[in-house]
Structure formats: C-alpha cells, structure tokens
Coordinates of C-alpha atoms in Angstrom, one line a residue:
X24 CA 62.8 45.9 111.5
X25 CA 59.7 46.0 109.2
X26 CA 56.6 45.8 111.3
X27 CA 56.3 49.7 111.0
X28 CA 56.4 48.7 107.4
X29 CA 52.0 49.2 107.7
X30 CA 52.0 53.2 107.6
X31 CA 54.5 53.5 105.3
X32 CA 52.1 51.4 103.1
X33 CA 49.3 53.4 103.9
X34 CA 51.2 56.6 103.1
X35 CA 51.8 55.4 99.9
X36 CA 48.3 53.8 99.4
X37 CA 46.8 57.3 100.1
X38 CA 49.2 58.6 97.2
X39 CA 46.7 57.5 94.6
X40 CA 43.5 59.4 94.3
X41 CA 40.2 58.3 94.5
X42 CA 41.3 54.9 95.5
X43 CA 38.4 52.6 96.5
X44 CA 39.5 49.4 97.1
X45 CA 42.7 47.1 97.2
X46 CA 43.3 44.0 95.8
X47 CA 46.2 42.3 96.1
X48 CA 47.7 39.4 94.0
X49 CA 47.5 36.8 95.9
X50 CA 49.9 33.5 95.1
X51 CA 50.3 32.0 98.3
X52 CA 54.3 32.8 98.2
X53 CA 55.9 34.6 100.9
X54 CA 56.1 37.9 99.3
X55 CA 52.2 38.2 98.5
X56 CA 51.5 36.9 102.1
X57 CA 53.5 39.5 103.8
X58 CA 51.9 42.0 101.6
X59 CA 48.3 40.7 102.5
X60 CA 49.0 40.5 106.0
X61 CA 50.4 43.9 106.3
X62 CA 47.0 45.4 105.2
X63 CA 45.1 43.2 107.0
X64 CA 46.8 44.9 109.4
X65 CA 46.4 48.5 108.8
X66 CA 42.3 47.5 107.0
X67 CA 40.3 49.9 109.7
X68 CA 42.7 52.9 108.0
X69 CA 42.5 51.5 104.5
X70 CA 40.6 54.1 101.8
X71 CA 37.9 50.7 101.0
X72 CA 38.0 47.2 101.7
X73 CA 40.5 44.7 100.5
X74 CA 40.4 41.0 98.8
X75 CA 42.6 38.6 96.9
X76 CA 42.3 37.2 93.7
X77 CA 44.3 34.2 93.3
X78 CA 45.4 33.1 89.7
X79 CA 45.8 29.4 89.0
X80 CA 48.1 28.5 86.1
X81 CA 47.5 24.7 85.7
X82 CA 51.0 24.7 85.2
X83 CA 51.8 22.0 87.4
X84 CA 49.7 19.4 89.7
X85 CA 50.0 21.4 93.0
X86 CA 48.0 24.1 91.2
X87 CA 44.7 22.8 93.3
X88 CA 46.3 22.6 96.7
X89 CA 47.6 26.0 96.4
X90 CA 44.5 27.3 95.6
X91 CA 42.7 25.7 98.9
X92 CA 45.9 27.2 101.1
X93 CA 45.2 30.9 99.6
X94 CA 41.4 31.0 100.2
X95 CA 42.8 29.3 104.0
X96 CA 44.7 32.0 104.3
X97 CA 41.8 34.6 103.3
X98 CA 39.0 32.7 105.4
X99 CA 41.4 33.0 108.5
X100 CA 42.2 36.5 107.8
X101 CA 38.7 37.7 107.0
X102 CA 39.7 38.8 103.4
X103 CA 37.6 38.4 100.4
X104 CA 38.7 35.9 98.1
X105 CA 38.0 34.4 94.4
X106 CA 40.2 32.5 92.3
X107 CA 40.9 32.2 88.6
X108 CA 41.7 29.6 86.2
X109 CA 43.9 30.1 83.3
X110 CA 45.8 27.9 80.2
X111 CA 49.2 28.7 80.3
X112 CA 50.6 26.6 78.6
X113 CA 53.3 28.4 76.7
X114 CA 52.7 29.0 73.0
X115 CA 55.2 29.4 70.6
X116 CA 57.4 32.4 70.3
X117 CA 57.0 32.7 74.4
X118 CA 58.6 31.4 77.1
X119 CA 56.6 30.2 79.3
X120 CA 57.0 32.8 82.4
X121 CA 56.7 35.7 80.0
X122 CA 53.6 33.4 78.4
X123 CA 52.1 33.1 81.8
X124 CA 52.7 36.6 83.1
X125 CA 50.5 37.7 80.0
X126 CA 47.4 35.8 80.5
X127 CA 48.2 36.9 84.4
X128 CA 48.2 40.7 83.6
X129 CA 45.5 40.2 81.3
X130 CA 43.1 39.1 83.1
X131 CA 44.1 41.4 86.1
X132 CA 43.5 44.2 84.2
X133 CA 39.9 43.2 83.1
X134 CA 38.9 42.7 86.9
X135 CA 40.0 46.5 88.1
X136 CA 36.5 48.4 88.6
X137 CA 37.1 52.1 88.4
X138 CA 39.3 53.9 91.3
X139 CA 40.4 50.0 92.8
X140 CA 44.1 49.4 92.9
X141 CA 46.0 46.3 92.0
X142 CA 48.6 45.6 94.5
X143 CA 52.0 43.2 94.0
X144 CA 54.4 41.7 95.9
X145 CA 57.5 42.7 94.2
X146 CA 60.4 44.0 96.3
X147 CA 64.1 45.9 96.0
X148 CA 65.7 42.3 95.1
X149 CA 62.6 41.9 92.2
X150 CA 63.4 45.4 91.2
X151 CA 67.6 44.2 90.9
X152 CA 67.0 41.3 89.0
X153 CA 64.8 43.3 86.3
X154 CA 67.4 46.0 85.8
X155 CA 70.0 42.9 85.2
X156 CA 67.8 41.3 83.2
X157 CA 67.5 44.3 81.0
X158 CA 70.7 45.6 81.0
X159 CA 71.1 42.1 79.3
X160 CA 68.5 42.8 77.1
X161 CA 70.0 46.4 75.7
X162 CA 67.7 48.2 77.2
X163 CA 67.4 52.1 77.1
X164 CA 66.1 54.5 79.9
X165 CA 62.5 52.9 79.7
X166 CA 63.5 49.5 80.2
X167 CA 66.5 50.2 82.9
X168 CA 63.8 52.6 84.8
X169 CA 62.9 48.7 85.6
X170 CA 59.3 48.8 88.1
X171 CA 57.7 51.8 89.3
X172 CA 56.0 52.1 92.7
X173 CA 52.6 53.2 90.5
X174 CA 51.1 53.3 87.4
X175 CA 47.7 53.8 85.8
X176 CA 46.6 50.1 85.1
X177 CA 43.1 49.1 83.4
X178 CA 40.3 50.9 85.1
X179 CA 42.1 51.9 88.3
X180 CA 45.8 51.7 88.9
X181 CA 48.8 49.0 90.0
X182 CA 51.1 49.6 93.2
X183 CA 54.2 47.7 94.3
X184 CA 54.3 48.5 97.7
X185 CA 57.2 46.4 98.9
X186 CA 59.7 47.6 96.7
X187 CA 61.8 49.2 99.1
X188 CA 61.7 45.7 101.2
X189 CA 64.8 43.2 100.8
X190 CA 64.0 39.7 100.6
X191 CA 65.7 39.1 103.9
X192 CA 63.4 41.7 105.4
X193 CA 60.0 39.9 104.0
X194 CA 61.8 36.6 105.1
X195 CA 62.4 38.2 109.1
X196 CA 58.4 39.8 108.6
X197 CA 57.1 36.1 107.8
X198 CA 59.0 34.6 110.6
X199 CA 58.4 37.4 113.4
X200 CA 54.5 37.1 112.5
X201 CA 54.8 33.0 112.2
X202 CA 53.1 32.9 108.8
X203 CA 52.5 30.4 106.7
X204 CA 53.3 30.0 103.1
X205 CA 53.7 27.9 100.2
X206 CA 57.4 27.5 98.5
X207 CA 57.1 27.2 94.6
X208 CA 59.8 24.2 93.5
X209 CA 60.4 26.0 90.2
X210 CA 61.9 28.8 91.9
X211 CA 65.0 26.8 92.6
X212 CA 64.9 25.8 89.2
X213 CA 68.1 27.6 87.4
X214 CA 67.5 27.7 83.9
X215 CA 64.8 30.0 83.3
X216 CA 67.1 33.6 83.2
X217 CA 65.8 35.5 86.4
X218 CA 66.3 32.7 88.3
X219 CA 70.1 32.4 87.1
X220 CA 70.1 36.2 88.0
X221 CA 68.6 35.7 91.7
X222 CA 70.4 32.5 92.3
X223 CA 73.4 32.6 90.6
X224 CA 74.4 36.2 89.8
X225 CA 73.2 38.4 92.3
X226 CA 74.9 36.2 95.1
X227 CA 77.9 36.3 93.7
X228 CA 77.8 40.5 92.9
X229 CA 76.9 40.8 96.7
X230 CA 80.1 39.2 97.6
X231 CA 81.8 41.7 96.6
X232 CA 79.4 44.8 96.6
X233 CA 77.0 44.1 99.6
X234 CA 74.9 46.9 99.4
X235 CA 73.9 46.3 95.6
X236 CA 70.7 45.8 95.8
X237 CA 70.1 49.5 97.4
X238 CA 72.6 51.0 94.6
X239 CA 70.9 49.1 91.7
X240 CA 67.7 50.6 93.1
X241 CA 69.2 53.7 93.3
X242 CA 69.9 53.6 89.4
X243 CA 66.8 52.4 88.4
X244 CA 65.3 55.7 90.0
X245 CA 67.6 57.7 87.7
X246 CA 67.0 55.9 84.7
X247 CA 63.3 56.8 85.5
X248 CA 63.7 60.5 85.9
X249 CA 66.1 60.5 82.3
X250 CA 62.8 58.7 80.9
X251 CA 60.6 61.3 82.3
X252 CA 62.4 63.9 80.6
X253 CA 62.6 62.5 77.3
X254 CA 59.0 61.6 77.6
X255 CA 58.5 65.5 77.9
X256 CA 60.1 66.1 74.9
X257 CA 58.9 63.3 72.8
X258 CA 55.8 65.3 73.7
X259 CA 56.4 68.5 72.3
X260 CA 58.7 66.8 69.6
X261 CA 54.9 64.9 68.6
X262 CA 52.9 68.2 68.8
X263 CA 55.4 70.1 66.4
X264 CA 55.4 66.9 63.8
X265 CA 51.7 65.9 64.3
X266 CA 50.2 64.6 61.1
X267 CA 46.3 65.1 60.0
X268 CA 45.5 61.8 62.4
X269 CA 46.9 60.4 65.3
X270 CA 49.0 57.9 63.2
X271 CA 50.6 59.6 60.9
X272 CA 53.7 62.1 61.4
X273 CA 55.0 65.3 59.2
X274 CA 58.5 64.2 57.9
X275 CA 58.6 68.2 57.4
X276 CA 58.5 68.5 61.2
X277 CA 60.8 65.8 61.8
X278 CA 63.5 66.6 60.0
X279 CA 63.8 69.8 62.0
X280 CA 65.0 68.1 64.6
X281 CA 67.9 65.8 65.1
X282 CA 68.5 62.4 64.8
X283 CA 68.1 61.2 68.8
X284 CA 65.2 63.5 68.9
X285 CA 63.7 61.9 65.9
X286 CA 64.0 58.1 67.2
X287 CA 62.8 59.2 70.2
X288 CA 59.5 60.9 68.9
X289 CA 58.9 57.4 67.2
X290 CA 59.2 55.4 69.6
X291 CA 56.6 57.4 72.1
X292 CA 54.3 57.9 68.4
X293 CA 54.1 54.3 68.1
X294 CA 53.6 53.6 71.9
X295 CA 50.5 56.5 72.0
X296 CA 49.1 53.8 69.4
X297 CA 49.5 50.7 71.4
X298 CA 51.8 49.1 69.1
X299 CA 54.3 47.0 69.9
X300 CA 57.8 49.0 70.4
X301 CA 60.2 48.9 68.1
X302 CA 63.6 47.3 67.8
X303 CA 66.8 49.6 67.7
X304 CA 67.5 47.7 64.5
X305 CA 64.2 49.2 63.3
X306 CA 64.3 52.4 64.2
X307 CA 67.5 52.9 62.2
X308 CA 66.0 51.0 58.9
X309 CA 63.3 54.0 59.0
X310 CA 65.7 56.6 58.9
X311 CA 67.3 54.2 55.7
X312 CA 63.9 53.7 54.3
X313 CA 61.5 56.0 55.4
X314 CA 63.6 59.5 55.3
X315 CA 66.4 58.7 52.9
X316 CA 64.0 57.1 50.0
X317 CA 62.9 58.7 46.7
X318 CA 59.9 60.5 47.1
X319 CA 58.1 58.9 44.6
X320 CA 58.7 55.4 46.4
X321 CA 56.7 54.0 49.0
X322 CA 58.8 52.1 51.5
X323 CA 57.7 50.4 54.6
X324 CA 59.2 49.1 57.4
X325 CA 57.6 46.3 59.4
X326 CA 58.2 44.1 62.7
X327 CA 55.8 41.8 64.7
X328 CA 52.7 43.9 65.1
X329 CA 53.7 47.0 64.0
X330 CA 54.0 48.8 60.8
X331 CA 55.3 52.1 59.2
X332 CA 55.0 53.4 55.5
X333 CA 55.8 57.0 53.9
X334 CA 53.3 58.7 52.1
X335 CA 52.7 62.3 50.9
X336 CA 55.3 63.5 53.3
X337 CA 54.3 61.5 56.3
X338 CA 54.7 58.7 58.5
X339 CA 51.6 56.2 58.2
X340 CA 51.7 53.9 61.7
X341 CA 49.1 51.0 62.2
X342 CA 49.1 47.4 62.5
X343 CA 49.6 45.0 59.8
X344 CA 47.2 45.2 57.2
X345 CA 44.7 42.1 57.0
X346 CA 44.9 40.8 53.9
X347 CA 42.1 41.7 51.1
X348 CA 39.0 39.5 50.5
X349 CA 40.4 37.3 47.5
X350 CA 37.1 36.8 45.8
X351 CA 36.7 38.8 42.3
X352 CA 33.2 39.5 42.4
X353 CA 30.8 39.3 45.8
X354 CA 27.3 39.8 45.5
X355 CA 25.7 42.2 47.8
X356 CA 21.9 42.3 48.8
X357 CA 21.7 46.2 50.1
X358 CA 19.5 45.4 53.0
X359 CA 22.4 43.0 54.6
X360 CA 25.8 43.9 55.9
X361 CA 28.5 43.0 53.2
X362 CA 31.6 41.1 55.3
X363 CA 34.7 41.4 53.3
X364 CA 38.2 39.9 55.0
X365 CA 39.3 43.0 54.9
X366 CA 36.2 45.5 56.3
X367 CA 32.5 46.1 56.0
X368 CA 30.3 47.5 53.3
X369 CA 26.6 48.9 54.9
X370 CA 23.7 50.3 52.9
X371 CA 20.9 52.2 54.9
X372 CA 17.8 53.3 52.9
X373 CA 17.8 57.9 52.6
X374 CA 16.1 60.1 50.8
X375 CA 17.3 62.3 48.3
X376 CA 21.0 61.3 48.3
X377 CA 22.8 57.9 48.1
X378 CA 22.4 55.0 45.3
X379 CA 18.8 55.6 43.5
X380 CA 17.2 53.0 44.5
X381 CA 15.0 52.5 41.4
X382 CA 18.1 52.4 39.3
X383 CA 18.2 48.7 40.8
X384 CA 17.3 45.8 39.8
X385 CA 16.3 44.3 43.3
X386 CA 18.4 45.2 46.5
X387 CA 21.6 43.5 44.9
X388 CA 24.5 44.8 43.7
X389 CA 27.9 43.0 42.7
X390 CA 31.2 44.1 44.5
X391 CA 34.7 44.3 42.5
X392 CA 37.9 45.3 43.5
X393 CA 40.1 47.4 41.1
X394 CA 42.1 46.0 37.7
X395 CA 43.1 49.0 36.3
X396 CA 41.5 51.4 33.9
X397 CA 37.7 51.9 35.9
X398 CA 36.5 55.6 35.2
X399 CA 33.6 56.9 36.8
X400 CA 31.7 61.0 36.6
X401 CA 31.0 61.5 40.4
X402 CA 28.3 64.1 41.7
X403 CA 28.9 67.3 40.6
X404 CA 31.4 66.5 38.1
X405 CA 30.9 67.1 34.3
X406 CA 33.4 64.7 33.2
X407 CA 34.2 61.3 34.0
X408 CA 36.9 60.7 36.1
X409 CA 40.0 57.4 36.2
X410 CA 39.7 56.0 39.3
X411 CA 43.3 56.1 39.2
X412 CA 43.4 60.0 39.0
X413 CA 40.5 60.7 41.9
X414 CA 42.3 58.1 44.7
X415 CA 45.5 60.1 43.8
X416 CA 44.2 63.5 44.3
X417 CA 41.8 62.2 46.9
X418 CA 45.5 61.2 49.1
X419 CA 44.4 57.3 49.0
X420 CA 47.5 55.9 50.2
X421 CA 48.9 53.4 47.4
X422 CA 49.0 50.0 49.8
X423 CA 44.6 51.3 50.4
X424 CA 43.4 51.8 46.8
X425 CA 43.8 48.0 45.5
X426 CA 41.3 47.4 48.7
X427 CA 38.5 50.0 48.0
X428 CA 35.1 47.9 46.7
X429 CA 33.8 48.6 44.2
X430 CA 29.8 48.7 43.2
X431 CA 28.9 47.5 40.1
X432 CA 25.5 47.1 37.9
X433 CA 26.8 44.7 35.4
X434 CA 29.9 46.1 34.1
X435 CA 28.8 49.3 35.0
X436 CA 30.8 50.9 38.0
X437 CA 28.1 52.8 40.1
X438 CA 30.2 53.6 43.5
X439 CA 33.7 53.3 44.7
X440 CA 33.3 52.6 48.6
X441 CA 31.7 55.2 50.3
X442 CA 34.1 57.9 48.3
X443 CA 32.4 58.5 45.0
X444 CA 28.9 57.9 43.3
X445 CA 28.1 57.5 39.8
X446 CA 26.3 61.1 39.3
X447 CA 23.6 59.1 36.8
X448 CA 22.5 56.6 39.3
X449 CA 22.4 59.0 42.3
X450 CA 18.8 59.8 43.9
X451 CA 17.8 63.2 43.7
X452 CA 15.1 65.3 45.5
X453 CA 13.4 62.9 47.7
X454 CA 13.7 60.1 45.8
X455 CA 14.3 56.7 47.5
X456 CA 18.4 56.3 47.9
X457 CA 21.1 53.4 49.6
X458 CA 23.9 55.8 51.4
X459 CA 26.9 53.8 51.3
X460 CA 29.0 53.1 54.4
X461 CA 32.6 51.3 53.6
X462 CA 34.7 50.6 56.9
X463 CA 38.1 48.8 56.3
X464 CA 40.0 47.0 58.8
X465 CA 42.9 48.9 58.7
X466 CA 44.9 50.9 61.3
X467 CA 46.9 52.5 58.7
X468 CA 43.7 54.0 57.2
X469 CA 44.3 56.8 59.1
X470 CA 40.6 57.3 60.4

C-alpha cells in the first residue's frame, strides 16, 4: 500500500535546502497525476506552494484535448496551472523522443526561479528501463548510475520522487483514489527502443527474475556510488594537471598518472566545460594523437561539439572553432564596432596610450589577416619584430594566429589585435589615442 507514500515525499522534499516551491511536470499520464495528487495532498506541510506546467508537443492532434484535461485536473484540485507550446518535430540527427525530451528540459530549466524544485514522475520501472537502455548503449558508471532522486537543475533543483514506486503501485494509487487520466497511444507503440524495453523485454526478464526491477535499482545505486568516487578523483587528478585556464590541461601532470586515471580526468575536464562528452573511441585517439605525437606537431582530435588540440605541453579544450571572416581587407571606422565571423574588433577614444589618433587619416582603418612575412617594432621595443617570431614567443596557439586582425594604414601594419602597437603611431603623453579591444569567438582561446 502507497497512500503513506505523502510523508515519505515530504521527507524527501525537505532534503533540498532552501526549497521554495514545487512544480511538478504535469502530462496528464498516470504517473504525473499520482505525483500531483500526492502533494495536493500533503500542500498545508509543503516548504511553498505548488503548480503544474504542462508542455504541449504538437506532436499529434490530441495535443489540445490534453491540454484542457490537465488545467481540469488543476482547476479541480486548486493547483496553479500554465501551459507551454513547443515544435517538436524531430530534426535530423535526433529521434524524435530524445528530440522532444530536449526542447522539454530546455525549457523546464529556463522556468525554475531560484530555490523552486522541478518535480517528475519517473518511478523504479522508469529507472529499469534506463539502466537497460544503457547497458545497451555501453555505458560506464555515469550512464549505468541511470536517474538520481536529486540534482541541481537550472536555478533551483530537479526531484524524482516516485522512484522507489513500481508501476503496479502508481496503477493501485490511481485506482484506490479513482483518478482520472489520459492514456498516450504511442506508448503501446513498440518500435521506439524503451518501449521494446518496457513492453517486450522487461516482461519477459520478470518471468523469470520477478523481483528485477528492485535488483536493477539496487545496481544502479552502486553504479552511482563507483561514479561518486571517481568523480573525487577526477577532482584532485584536475587540480594536480590544471593548465593556465580552465580549458587547458598540463600533459606534464598527466602523464604522472596512469592511463584509467588519465581518461577519466578528461572526461570530467571536458564536462566542467559543458562540452559534449566524449566517445570511448575518442578518448583512446587522444592518447594516439594528443600524448604519443611529435612535439613539434599539433594534432587535434574532434567529435560533434567538442574539440581537443596539443599545444606547448597542454591540452587546449573548446568548441569548434567558427570559421574566419573570409574577406581580405574590411574597412573599419573606429567609432563603430568591427563584426568579423569570427569575433569583434572595438576602439574607445584614451588618452595617452592606444592608436594616435592624429596619425589617422579620419576614424578609418583597413583590417588584414596575416600572409606571411608582416614585421612590426611594438612599444618599447628597439627593433622591429616578424609577427611570426612575437605570436610564437607570445604562446599564440598555431590554429589562433591565421585569425588575429590586423590594422593597417595603407600597407603599413599599425596593430596586430589588441596584442601589439606600432611604437611610431602610438599616442604619448596625453595625446588623443583608439585603445584597441579584439575579442574572438573561440573557446579554445583559452580566455
């Protein structure tokens, strides 16, 4: 029996701190009924009030009707309700659950006001069919630790309190309390792959182990606490082999640890970054590439979102770089923003320092990008310099320096970026000067 299932719920609502309101995910299905009707149930003891949000797909032309039944449902029950429209039609590359689950989450997450919790309907047979799903998959301890009762989400934080519940449980909960619900027909549909899991697999595993739903749950829980641990280590693994920003990593410090240790530093680098994870396949191509490579090369290893390059003894991490503005020359009026594909030049009128502005002809200047051979004698430097010579002692990254502007006054190069001024053309005392601002688009900039 389940209807004691309300101060278990609030035990575990309490859990998070500084809760201030819950809203629950509200599709009209059994599951997210029971779950709504539970703290309707338990509201007077609730840390803040509680409302539904309701997320219409447009997948399908019931979408309308079930909308009307869930703000029923919340009229009746005295709950708060809005509801949300989204396109899901699946794009390419996405199946259309995963496709729709996106937008879902997406917009979930922009709703949460600080300290308000997210709540979901998923239960113990949910929880199964994920862990099958990625045992399928090849999934390590992150992905077989399947759903978590809570975790930080947006502004606030996302709870799963029903995921100790079977689905026979929810079903005896909705009948006991004679609730009303709304079936979804592609649920019985058998293709998609967690329906062949729930309808096909599961079934047929509980014939022979009944209580596999508990045990599955059971391993989950393990495979959480192994990911907690290596979590903890991928932290002080990331301390030790910190590079001079967030995104880069010392291959000093890396190699002094071994290779399990090493993949598993990555993978937490590159998730500290938001970056997509990578494959296993990956992984082991950096160790090919990005350890084992001449050190005068400058390999790079790339998947969907996500990129890492070697340079100067570390691990550069970012997103794919845009690709550079493929204009030659792009005149520039100083007083304007200069928007290049690839970043943003900025000029702001000093004193003293920056581009002398009586050295110009007008406010306009003429941006370049390099060809090879451009020299330069910087502030404070007798000599001139090759540009080649100052990005290299200046650690430039190689795949960076081909998208640096450069300033020019005729053939005359003046600036490159924001890096290095032309020590003729540079204001002095309080003379009139443009200070130079150069922002590029690139994660792997290292800013």
């Amino acid at each position: 029996m389940r209807d004691s299932g309300g101060k278990a719920l609030l035990e575990l609502i309490r859990s998070w701190p500084h809760a201030t309101a819950c809203r629950v995910a509200f599709s009209g299905g059994i599951d997210s009924t029971v779950l709504l009707h539970l703290l309707v149930r338990v509201q007077s003891e609730l840390p803040g009030p509680i409302s539904a949000i309701h997320v219409n797909h447009g997948l399908h032309d019931r979408s309308h009707s079930w909308d009307r039944h869930c703000q029923t449902v919340c009229q009746a029950w005295g709950v708060e309700y809005a509801s949300y429209r989204v396109d899901a039609r699946p794009v390419r590359g996405h199946s259309p659950e995963e496709w729709a689950r996106t937008l879902r989450y997406g917009l979930l997450e922009r709703l949460l006001a600080p300290g308000e919790l997210l709540l979901t309907a998923h239960h113990q047979d949910d929880q199964v069919e994920t862990l099958v799903l990625q045992l399928c998959r090849g999934a390590g301890p992150a992905g077989l630790a399947g759903m978590q009762a809570w975790r930080p989400f947006g502004a606030g934080g996302h709870g799963r309190p029903l995921l100790a519940w079977r689905r026979g449980e929810i079903e005896a909960y909705a009948a006991r309390h004679q609730l009303q619900w709304l079936e979804d027909p592609s649920n019985a549909d058998g293709r998609p792959d967690r329906n062949f899991v729930r309808l096909e697999l599961l079934p047929l595993l509980r014939t022979r182990w009944p209580g596999a739903g508990a045990t599955f749950s059971r391993a989950a829980e393990l495979q959480a606490e192994a990911n907690a641990v290596l979590g903890e280590i991928a932290a002080q693994d990331l301390a030790a082999c910190r590079g001079d920003a967030p995104n880069r990593l010392r291959l000093a410090g890396l190699a002094a640890i071994s290779w399990p240790r090493q993949a598993n530093v990555l993978r937490h680098w590159l998730a500290s970054l938001s970056l997509p994870a990578p494959a296993r396949s990956h992984v082991g191509e950096m160790r090919q590439q990005l350890f084992a490579s001449r050190p005068d090369a400058s390999p790079r290893v790339a998947w969907p979102g996500a990129e890492v390059r070697r340079f100067a003894n570390e691990l550069w991490a970012g997103s794919p770089l845009p690709p550079r503005d493929t204009r030659d020359r792009v005149s520039w009026c100083l007083r304007e923003p200069c928007n290049l594909a690839h970043g943003r030049l900025s000029a702001r009128p000093v004193a003293g320092r920056g581009l002398r502005q009586s050295a110009l002809t007008g406010d306009n200047i003429e941006v370049r990008f390099r060809r090879g051979g451009e020299a330069i004698l910087p502030v404070a430097d007798r000599h001139h310099r090759r540009l080649k010579k100052l990005l290299h002692q200046a650690r430039i990254p190689p795949w960076l320096r081909g998208r640096l502007p450069l300033l020019f006054l005729g053939d005359r190069l003046v600036a490159a970026a924001d890096l290095w001024l032309e020590a003729t053309m540079a204001a002095s005392d309080s003379e009139p000067g443009w200070e130079i601002t150069w922002h590029d688009n690139a994660v792997c900039a290292g800013d």
